[in-house]
Coordinates of C-alpha atoms in Angstrom, one line a residue:
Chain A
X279 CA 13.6 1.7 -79.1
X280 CA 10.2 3.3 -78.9
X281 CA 10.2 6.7 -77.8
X282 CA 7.9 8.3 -74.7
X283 CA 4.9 9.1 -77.0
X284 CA 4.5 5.5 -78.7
X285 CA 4.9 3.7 -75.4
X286 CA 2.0 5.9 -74.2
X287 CA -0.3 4.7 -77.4
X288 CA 1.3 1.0 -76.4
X289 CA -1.7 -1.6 -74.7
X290 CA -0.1 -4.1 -72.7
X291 CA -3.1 -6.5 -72.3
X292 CA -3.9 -9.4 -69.6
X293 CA -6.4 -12.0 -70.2
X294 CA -8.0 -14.1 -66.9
X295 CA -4.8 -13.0 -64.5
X296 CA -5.7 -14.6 -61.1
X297 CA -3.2 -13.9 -59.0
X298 CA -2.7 -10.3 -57.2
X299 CA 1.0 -10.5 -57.0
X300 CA 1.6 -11.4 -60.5
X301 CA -1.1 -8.7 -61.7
X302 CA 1.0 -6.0 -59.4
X303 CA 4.2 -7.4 -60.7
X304 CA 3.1 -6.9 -64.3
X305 CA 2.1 -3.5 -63.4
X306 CA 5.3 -2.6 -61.8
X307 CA 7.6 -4.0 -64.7
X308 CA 5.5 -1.0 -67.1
X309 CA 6.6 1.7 -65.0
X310 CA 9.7 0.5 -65.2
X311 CA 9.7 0.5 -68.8
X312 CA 7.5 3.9 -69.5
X313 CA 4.4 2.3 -70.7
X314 CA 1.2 3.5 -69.3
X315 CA -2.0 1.9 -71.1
X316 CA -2.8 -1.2 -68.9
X317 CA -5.8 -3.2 -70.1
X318 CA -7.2 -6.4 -68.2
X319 CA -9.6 -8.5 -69.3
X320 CA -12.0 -10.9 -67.1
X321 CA -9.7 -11.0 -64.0
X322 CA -10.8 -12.8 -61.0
X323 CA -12.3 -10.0 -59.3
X324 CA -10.9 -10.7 -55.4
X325 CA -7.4 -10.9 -57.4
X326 CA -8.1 -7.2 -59.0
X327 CA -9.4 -5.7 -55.6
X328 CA -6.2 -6.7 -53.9
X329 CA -4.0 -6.1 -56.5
X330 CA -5.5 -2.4 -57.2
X331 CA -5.4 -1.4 -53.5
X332 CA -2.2 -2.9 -53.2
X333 CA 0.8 -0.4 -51.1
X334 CA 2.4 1.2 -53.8
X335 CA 0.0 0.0 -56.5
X336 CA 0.8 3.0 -58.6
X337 CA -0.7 4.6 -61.4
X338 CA -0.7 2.5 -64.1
X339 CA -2.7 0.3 -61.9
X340 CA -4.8 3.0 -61.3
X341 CA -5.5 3.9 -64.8
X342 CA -5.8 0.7 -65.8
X343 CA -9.4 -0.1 -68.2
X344 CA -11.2 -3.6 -67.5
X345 CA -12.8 -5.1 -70.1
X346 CA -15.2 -8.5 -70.2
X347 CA -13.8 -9.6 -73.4
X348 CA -10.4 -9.9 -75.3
X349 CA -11.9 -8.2 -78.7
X350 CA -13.2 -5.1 -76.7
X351 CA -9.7 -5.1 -75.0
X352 CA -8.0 -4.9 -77.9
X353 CA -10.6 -2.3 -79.4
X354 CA -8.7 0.7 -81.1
X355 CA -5.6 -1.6 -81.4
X356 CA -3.9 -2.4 -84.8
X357 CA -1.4 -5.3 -84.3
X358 CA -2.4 -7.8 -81.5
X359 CA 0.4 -9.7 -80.6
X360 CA 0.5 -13.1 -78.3
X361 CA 2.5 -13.8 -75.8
X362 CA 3.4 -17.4 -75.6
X363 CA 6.5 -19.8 -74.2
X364 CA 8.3 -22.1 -76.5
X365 CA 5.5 -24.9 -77.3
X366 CA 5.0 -27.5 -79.4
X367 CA 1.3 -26.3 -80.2
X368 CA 0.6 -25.7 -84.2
X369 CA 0.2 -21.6 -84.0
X370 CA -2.4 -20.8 -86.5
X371 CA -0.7 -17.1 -86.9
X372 CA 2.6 -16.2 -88.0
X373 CA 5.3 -17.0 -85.2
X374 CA 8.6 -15.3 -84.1
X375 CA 10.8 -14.7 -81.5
X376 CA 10.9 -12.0 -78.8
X377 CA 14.0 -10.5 -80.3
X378 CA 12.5 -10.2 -83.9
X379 CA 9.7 -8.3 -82.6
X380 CA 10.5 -4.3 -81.9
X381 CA 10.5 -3.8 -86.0
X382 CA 7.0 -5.3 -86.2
X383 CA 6.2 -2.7 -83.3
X384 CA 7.7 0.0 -84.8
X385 CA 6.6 -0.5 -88.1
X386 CA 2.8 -0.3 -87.2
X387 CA 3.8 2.9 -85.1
X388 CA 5.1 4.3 -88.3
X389 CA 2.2 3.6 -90.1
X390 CA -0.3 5.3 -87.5
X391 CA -1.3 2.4 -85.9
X392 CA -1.6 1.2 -82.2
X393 CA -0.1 -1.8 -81.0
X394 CA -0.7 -4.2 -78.2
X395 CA 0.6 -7.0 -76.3
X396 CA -1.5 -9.9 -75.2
X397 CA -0.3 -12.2 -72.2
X398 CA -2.6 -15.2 -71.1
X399 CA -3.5 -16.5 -67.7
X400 CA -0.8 -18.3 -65.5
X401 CA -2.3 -21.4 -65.8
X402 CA -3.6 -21.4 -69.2
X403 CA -2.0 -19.1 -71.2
X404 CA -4.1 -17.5 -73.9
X405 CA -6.8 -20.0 -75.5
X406 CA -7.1 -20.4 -79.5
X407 CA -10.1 -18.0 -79.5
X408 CA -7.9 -15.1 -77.5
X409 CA -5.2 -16.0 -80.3
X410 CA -7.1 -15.8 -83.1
X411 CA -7.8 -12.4 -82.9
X412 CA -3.9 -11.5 -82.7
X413 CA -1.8 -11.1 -85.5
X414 CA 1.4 -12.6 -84.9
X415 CA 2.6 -14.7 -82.0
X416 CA 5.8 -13.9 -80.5
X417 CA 7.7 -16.7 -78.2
X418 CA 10.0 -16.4 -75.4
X419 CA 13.5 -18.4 -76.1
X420 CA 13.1 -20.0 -73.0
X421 CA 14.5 -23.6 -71.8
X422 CA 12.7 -26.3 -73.1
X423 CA 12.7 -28.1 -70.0
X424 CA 11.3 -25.5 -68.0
X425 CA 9.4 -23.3 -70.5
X426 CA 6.9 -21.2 -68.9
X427 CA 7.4 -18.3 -67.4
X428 CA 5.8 -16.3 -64.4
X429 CA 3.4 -13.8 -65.8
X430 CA 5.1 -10.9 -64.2
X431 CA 8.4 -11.8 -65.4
X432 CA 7.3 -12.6 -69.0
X433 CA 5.5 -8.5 -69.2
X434 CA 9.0 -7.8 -67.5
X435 CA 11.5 -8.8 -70.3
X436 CA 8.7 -8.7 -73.4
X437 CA 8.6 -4.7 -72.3
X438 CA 12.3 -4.8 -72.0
X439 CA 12.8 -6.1 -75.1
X440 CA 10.6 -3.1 -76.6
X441 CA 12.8 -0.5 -75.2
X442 CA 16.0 -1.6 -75.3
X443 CA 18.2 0.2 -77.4
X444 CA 19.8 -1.9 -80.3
X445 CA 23.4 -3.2 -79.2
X446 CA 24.6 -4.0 -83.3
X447 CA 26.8 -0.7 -84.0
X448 CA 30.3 -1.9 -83.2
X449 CA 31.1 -1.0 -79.3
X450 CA 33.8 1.9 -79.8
X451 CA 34.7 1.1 -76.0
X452 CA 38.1 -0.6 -75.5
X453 CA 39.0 -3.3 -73.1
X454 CA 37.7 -2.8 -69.5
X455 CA 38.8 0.1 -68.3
X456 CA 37.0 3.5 -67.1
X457 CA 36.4 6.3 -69.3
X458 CA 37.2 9.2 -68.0
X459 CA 40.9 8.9 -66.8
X460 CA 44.5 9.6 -68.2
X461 CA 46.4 7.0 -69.4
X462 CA 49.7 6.8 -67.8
X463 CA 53.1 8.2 -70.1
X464 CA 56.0 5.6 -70.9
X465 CA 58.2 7.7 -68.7
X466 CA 56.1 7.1 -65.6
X467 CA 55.9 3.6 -66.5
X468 CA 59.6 3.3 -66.8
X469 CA 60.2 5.1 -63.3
X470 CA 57.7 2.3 -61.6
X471 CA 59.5 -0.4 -63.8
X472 CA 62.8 0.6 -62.4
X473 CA 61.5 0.8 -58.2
X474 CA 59.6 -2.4 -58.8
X475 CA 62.8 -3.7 -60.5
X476 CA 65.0 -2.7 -57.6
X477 CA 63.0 -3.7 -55.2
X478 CA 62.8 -7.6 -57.2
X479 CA 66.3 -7.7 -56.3
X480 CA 66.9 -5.6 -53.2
X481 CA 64.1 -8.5 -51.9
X482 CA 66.0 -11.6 -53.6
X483 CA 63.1 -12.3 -55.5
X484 CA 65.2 -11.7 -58.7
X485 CA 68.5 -13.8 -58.4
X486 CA 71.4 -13.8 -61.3
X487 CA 70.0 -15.5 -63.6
X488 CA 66.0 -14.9 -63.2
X489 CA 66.9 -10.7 -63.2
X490 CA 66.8 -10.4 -66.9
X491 CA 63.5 -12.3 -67.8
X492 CA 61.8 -10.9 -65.0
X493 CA 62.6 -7.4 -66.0
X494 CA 61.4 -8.2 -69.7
X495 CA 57.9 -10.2 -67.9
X496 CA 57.6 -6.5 -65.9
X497 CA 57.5 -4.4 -69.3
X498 CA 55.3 -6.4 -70.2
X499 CA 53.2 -6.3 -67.7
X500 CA 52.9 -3.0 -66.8
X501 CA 51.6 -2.1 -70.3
X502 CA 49.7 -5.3 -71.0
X503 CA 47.5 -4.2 -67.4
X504 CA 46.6 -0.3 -68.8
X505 CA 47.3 1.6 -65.9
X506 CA 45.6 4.9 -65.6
X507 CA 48.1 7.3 -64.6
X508 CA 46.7 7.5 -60.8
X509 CA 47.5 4.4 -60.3
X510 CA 50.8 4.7 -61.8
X511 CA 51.9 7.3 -59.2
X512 CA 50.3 5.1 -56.0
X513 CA 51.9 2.3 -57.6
X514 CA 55.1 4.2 -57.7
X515 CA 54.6 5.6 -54.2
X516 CA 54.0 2.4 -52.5
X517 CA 57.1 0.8 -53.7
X518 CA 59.5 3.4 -52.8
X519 CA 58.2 3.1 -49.6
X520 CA 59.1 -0.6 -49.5
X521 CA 62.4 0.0 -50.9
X522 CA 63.3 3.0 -48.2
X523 CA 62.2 0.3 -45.7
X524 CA 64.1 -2.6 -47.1
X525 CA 67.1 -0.7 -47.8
X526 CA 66.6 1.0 -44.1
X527 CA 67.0 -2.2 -42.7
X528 CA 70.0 -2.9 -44.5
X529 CA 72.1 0.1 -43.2
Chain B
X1004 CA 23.5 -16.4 -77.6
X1005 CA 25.9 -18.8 -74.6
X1006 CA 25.5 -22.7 -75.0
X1007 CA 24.1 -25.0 -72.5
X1008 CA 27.3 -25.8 -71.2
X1009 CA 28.4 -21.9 -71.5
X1010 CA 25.2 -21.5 -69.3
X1011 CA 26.2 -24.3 -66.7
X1012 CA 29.5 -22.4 -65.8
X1013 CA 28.1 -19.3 -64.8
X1014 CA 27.2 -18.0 -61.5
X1015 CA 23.9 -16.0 -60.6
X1016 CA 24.7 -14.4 -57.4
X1017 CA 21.9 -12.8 -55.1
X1018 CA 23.4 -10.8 -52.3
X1019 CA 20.8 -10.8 -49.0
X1020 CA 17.9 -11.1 -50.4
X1021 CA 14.7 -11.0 -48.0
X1022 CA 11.6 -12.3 -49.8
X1023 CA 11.1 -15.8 -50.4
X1024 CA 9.2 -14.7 -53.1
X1025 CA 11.8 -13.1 -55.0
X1026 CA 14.1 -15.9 -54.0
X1027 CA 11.8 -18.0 -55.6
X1028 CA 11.2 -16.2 -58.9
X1029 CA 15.0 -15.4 -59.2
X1030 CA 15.4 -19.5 -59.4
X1031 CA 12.9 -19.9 -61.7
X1032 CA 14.3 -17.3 -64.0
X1033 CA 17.1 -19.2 -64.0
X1034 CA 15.8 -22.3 -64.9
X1035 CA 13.3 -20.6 -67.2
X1036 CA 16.8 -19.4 -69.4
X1037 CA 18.4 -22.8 -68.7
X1038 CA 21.3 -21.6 -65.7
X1039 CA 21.6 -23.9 -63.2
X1040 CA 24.3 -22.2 -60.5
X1041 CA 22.4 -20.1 -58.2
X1042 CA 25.2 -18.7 -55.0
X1043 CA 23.4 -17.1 -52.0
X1044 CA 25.0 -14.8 -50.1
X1045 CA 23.9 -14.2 -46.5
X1046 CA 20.2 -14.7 -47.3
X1047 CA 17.7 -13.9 -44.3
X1048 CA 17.7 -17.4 -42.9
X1049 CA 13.6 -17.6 -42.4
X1050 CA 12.9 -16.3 -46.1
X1051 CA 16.0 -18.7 -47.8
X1052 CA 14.0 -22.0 -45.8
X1053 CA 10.9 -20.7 -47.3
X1054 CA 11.9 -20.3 -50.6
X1055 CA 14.1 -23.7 -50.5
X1056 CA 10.9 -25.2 -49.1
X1057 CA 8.2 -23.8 -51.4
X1058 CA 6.3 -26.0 -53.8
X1059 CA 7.8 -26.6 -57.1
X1060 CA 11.2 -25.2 -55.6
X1061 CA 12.5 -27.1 -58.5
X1062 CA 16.7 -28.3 -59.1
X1063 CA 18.3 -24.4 -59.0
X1064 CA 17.1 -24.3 -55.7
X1065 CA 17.9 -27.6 -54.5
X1066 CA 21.2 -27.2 -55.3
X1067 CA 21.7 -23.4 -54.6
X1068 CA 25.2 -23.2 -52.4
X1069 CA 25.0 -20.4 -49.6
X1070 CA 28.2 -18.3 -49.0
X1071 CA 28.5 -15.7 -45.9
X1072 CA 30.3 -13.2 -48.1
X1073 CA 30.6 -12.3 -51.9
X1074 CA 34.2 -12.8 -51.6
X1075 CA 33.5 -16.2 -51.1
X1076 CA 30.9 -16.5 -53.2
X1077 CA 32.9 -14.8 -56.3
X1078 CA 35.2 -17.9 -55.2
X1079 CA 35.9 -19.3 -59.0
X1080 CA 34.5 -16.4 -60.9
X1081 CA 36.5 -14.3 -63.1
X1082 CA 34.2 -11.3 -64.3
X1083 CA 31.7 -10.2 -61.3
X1084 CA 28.6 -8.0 -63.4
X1085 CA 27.4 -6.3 -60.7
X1086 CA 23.6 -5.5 -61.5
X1087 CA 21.6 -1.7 -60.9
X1088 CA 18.8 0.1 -62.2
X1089 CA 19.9 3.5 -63.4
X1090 CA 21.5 5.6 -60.8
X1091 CA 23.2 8.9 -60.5
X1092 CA 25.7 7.6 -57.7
X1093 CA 29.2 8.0 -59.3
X1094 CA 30.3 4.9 -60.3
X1095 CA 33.5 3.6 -59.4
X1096 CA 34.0 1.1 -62.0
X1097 CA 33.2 1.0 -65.4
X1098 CA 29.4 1.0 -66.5
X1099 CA 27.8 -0.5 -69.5
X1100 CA 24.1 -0.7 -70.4
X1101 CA 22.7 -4.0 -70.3
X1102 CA 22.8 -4.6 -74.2
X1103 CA 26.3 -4.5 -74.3
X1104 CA 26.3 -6.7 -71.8
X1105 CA 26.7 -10.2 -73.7
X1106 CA 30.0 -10.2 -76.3
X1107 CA 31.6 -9.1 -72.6
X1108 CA 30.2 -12.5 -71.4
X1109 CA 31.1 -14.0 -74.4
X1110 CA 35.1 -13.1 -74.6
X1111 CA 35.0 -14.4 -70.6
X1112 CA 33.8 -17.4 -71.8
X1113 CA 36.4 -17.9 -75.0
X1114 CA 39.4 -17.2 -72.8
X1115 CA 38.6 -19.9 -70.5
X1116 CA 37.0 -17.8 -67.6
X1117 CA 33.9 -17.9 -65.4
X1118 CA 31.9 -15.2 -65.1
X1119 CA 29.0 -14.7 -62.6
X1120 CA 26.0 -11.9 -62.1
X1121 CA 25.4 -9.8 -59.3
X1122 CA 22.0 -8.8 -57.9
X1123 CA 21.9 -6.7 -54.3
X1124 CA 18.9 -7.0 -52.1
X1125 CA 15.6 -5.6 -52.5
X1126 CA 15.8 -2.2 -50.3
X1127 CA 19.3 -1.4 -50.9
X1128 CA 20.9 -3.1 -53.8
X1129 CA 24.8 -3.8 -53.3
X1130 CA 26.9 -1.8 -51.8
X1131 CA 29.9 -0.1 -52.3
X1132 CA 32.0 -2.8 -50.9
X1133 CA 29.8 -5.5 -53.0
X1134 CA 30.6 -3.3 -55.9
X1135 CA 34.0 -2.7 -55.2
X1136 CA 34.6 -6.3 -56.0
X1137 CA 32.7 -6.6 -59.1
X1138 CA 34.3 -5.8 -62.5
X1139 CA 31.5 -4.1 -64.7
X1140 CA 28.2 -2.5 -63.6
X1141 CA 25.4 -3.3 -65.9
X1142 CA 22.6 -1.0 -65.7
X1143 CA 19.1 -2.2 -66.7
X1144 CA 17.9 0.8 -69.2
X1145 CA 14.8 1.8 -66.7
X1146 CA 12.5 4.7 -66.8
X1147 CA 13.7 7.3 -64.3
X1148 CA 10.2 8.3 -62.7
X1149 CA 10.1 4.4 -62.0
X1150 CA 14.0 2.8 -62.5
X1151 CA 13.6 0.5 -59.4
X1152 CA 13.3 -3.3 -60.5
X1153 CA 11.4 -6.1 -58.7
X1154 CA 14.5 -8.8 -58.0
X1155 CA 12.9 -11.9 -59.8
X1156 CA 12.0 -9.4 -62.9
X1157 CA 15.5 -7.9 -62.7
X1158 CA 17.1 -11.4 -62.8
X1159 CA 14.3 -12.7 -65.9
X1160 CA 15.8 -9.4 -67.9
X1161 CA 19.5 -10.1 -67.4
X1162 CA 19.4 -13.9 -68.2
X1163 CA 16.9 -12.6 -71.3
X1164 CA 19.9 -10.7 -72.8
X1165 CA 22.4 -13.1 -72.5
X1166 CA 20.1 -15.8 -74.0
X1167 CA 18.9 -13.5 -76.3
X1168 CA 19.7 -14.5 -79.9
X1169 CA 21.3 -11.5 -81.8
X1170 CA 18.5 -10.2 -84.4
X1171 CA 20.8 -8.5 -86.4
X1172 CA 22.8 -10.4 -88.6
X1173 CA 26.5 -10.3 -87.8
X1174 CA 27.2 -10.9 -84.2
X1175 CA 28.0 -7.9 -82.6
X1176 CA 31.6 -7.3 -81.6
X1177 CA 33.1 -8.0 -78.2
X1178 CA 35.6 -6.2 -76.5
X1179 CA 39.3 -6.5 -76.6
X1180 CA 40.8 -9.3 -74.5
X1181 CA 44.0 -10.3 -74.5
X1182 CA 44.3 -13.5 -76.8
X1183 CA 45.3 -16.9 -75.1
X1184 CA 45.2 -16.7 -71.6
X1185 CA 43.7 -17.5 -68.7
X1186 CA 41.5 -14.9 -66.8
X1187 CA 43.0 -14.9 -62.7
X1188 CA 40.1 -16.4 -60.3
X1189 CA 38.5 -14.2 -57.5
X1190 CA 39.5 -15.9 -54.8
X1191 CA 43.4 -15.8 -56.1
X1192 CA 42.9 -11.7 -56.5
X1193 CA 41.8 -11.6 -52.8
X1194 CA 44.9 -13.6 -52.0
X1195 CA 47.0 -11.0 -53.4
X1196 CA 44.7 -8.3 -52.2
X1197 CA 45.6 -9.2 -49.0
X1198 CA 49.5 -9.5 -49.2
X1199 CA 49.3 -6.8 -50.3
X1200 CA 47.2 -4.8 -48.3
X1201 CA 49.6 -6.5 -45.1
X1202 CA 52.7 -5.0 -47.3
X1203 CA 51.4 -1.2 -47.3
X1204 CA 50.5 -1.9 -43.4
X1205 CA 54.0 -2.8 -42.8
X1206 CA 55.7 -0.7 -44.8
X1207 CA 53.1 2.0 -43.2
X1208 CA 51.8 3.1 -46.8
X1209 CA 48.8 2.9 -45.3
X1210 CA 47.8 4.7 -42.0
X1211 CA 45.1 4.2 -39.4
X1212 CA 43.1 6.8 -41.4
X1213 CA 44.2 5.9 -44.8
X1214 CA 43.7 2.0 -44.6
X1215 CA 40.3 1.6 -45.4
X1216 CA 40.2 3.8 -48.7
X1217 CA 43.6 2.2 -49.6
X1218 CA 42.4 -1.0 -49.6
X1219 CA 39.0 0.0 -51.2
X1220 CA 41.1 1.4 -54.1
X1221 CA 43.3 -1.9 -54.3
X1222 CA 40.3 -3.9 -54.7
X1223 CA 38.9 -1.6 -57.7
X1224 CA 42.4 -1.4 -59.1
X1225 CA 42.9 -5.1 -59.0
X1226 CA 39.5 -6.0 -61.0
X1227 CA 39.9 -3.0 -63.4
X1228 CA 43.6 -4.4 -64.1
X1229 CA 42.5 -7.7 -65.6
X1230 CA 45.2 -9.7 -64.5
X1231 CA 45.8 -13.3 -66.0
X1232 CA 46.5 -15.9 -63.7
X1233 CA 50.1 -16.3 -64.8
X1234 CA 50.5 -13.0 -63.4
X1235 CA 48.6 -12.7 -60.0
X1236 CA 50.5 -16.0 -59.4
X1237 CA 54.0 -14.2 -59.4
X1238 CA 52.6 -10.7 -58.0
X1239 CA 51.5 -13.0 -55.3
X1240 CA 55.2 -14.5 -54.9
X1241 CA 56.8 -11.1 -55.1
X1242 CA 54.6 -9.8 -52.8
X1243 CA 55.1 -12.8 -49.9
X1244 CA 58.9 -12.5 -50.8
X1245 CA 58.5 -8.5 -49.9
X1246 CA 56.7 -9.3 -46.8
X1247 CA 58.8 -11.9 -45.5
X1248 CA 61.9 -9.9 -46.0
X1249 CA 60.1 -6.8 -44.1
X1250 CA 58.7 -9.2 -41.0
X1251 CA 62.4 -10.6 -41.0
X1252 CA 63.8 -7.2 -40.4
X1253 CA 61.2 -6.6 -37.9
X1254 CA 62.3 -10.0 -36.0

């Protein structure tokens, strides 16, 4: 989980984008994710005049820096690191997956250095001279029938991936249920046991011999399901209403 | 980390989307993470033809289904995740951040259930009655100058994390479930949703003026619950056996 300052000395790097949407997309998917230092390299000029003036282009397309070449891209960075789907291409730099990544990251932020993130073309990808000038090559677990990934989404969950915070402490939270409410007392339950009970055979739905396992199925229920105590007293509420109208009709 | 067959019984839900665009990258997400089961709810007709039309529209699309409501397009599901950038709107149900979001997944999947994702449209995101029939809300951990995500990179995120391969050693915990049973459906919950929500009519539990919230409540309180299917089955026979006996009175 990088904090605010590291993201800000964080270069998220495109290489030869061509297409304004993607370009915006990418650009959009940073500000989502706090990082400001966009850096493109060659883009297809029409692509980067549309995408800049683009509604709602925003500042981190605004700020961006173009460069003519990946090196000068890449110019105060300290760890370069290549995008890439799953391929069957023999990588030439060390290789690992996006979710062994953020310790590299933070490891070179720890260290004073500046990392970067380098994400090819849509066509192409990133050619063996862009990747040779990165230092490891991170891939994308993505299907292997349908492997590559549009250029916007790929900055989208590589970024993601950098900021989100580690899931590995055990979750302290229970079952689902909200946090903030009471939990309902055993004598509640036992008051709504006892309507719904009545009411099971005030109905016929409990006959003779069904009355006893349906009561015990009911206990069980009603503390299997973790009622908050608000729901407990509407519970409670609603079916004394149905019994004063069941036994109403009786008299 | 959910297997390819793990993967084929899960539902990505997009709830009136607008752009085929989005429509278009949300699928390709999907196929870039290996899910094949796209539902559409109520998609703007011109934009749903254009994206099921587009070239390289690929199998998700192709075999997309298109629902009118989420009700019915919850149909089979089990766990609805509704989706959201970070918001200060008061949740009604409970809220976990994305990278919790998998062992949750997970323990759907061991106790035989079918859970399914939940992405609103692009302007408005769900709404309140969307959300009041989803279980959990998952927020993608956004930057708050910028939390809004585009819908294709919001869908490339979530399917990320739940194909994500853990990085840490031991797989991280789940939640509680209960052990051996079976998780109820959706469309069985709205079943007893509304015999019971016909029951507090009758009864008059719920008034002209009370109605609506009463049955917005039922539908949180019924997801929050986490019924089994053994026991919507006999709430659901209880419930007809109440309402029968109160419509024969009324006879």
């Amino acid at each position: 989980l990088l904090s605010e300052a590291q993201r800000e000395r964080f270069d998220v790097i495109l290489v030869r984008p061509r297409n304004p949407l993607n370009i915006g997309a990418a650009a959009r998917a940073m500000a989502n994710f706090g990082f400001m230092q966009l850096n493109v390299v060659a883009p297809y000029e029409p692509s980067w005049r549309e995408a800049r003036s683009a509604v709602g282009a925003g500042k981190v397309l605004q700020n961006a820096s173009v460069f003519s070449t990946l090196a000068e891209a890449l110019g105060r960075g300290t760890l370069a690191v290549a995008t890439s789907a799953l391929t069957h291409r023999r990588a030439e730099q060390r290789v690992i997956r996006l979710p062994a990544l953020a310790p590299y990251v933070n490891a070179e932020f720890e260290c004073g250095g500046r990392p970067a993130i380098v994400f090819g073309s849509e066509k192409r990808g990133l050619t063996r001279e862009d990747l040779s000038r990165c230092h490891l090559l991170v891939e994308i677990p993505t299907d292997s029938r349908q492997p590559s990934m549009n250029l916007g989404q790929a900055v989208a969950v590589c970024l993601y991936e950098l900021v989100r915070p580690a899931n590995n402490g055990p979750e302290t939270e229970g079952p689902l249920t909200p946090t903030v409410q009471t939990p309902v007392d055993s004598g509640m339950l036992d008051r709504l046991e006892e309507v719904i009970d009545r009411t099971m055979t005030t109905t016929g739905y409990s006959q003779r011999i069904t009355a006893a396992a349906n009561r015990h199925n009911l206990h069980l229920l009603l503390r299997r399901l973790r009622f908050q105590a608000a729901d407990a007293r509407r519970a409670l509420g609603f079916f004394r209403r149905i019994l004063w109208q069941l036994e109403d009709r009786d008299r």
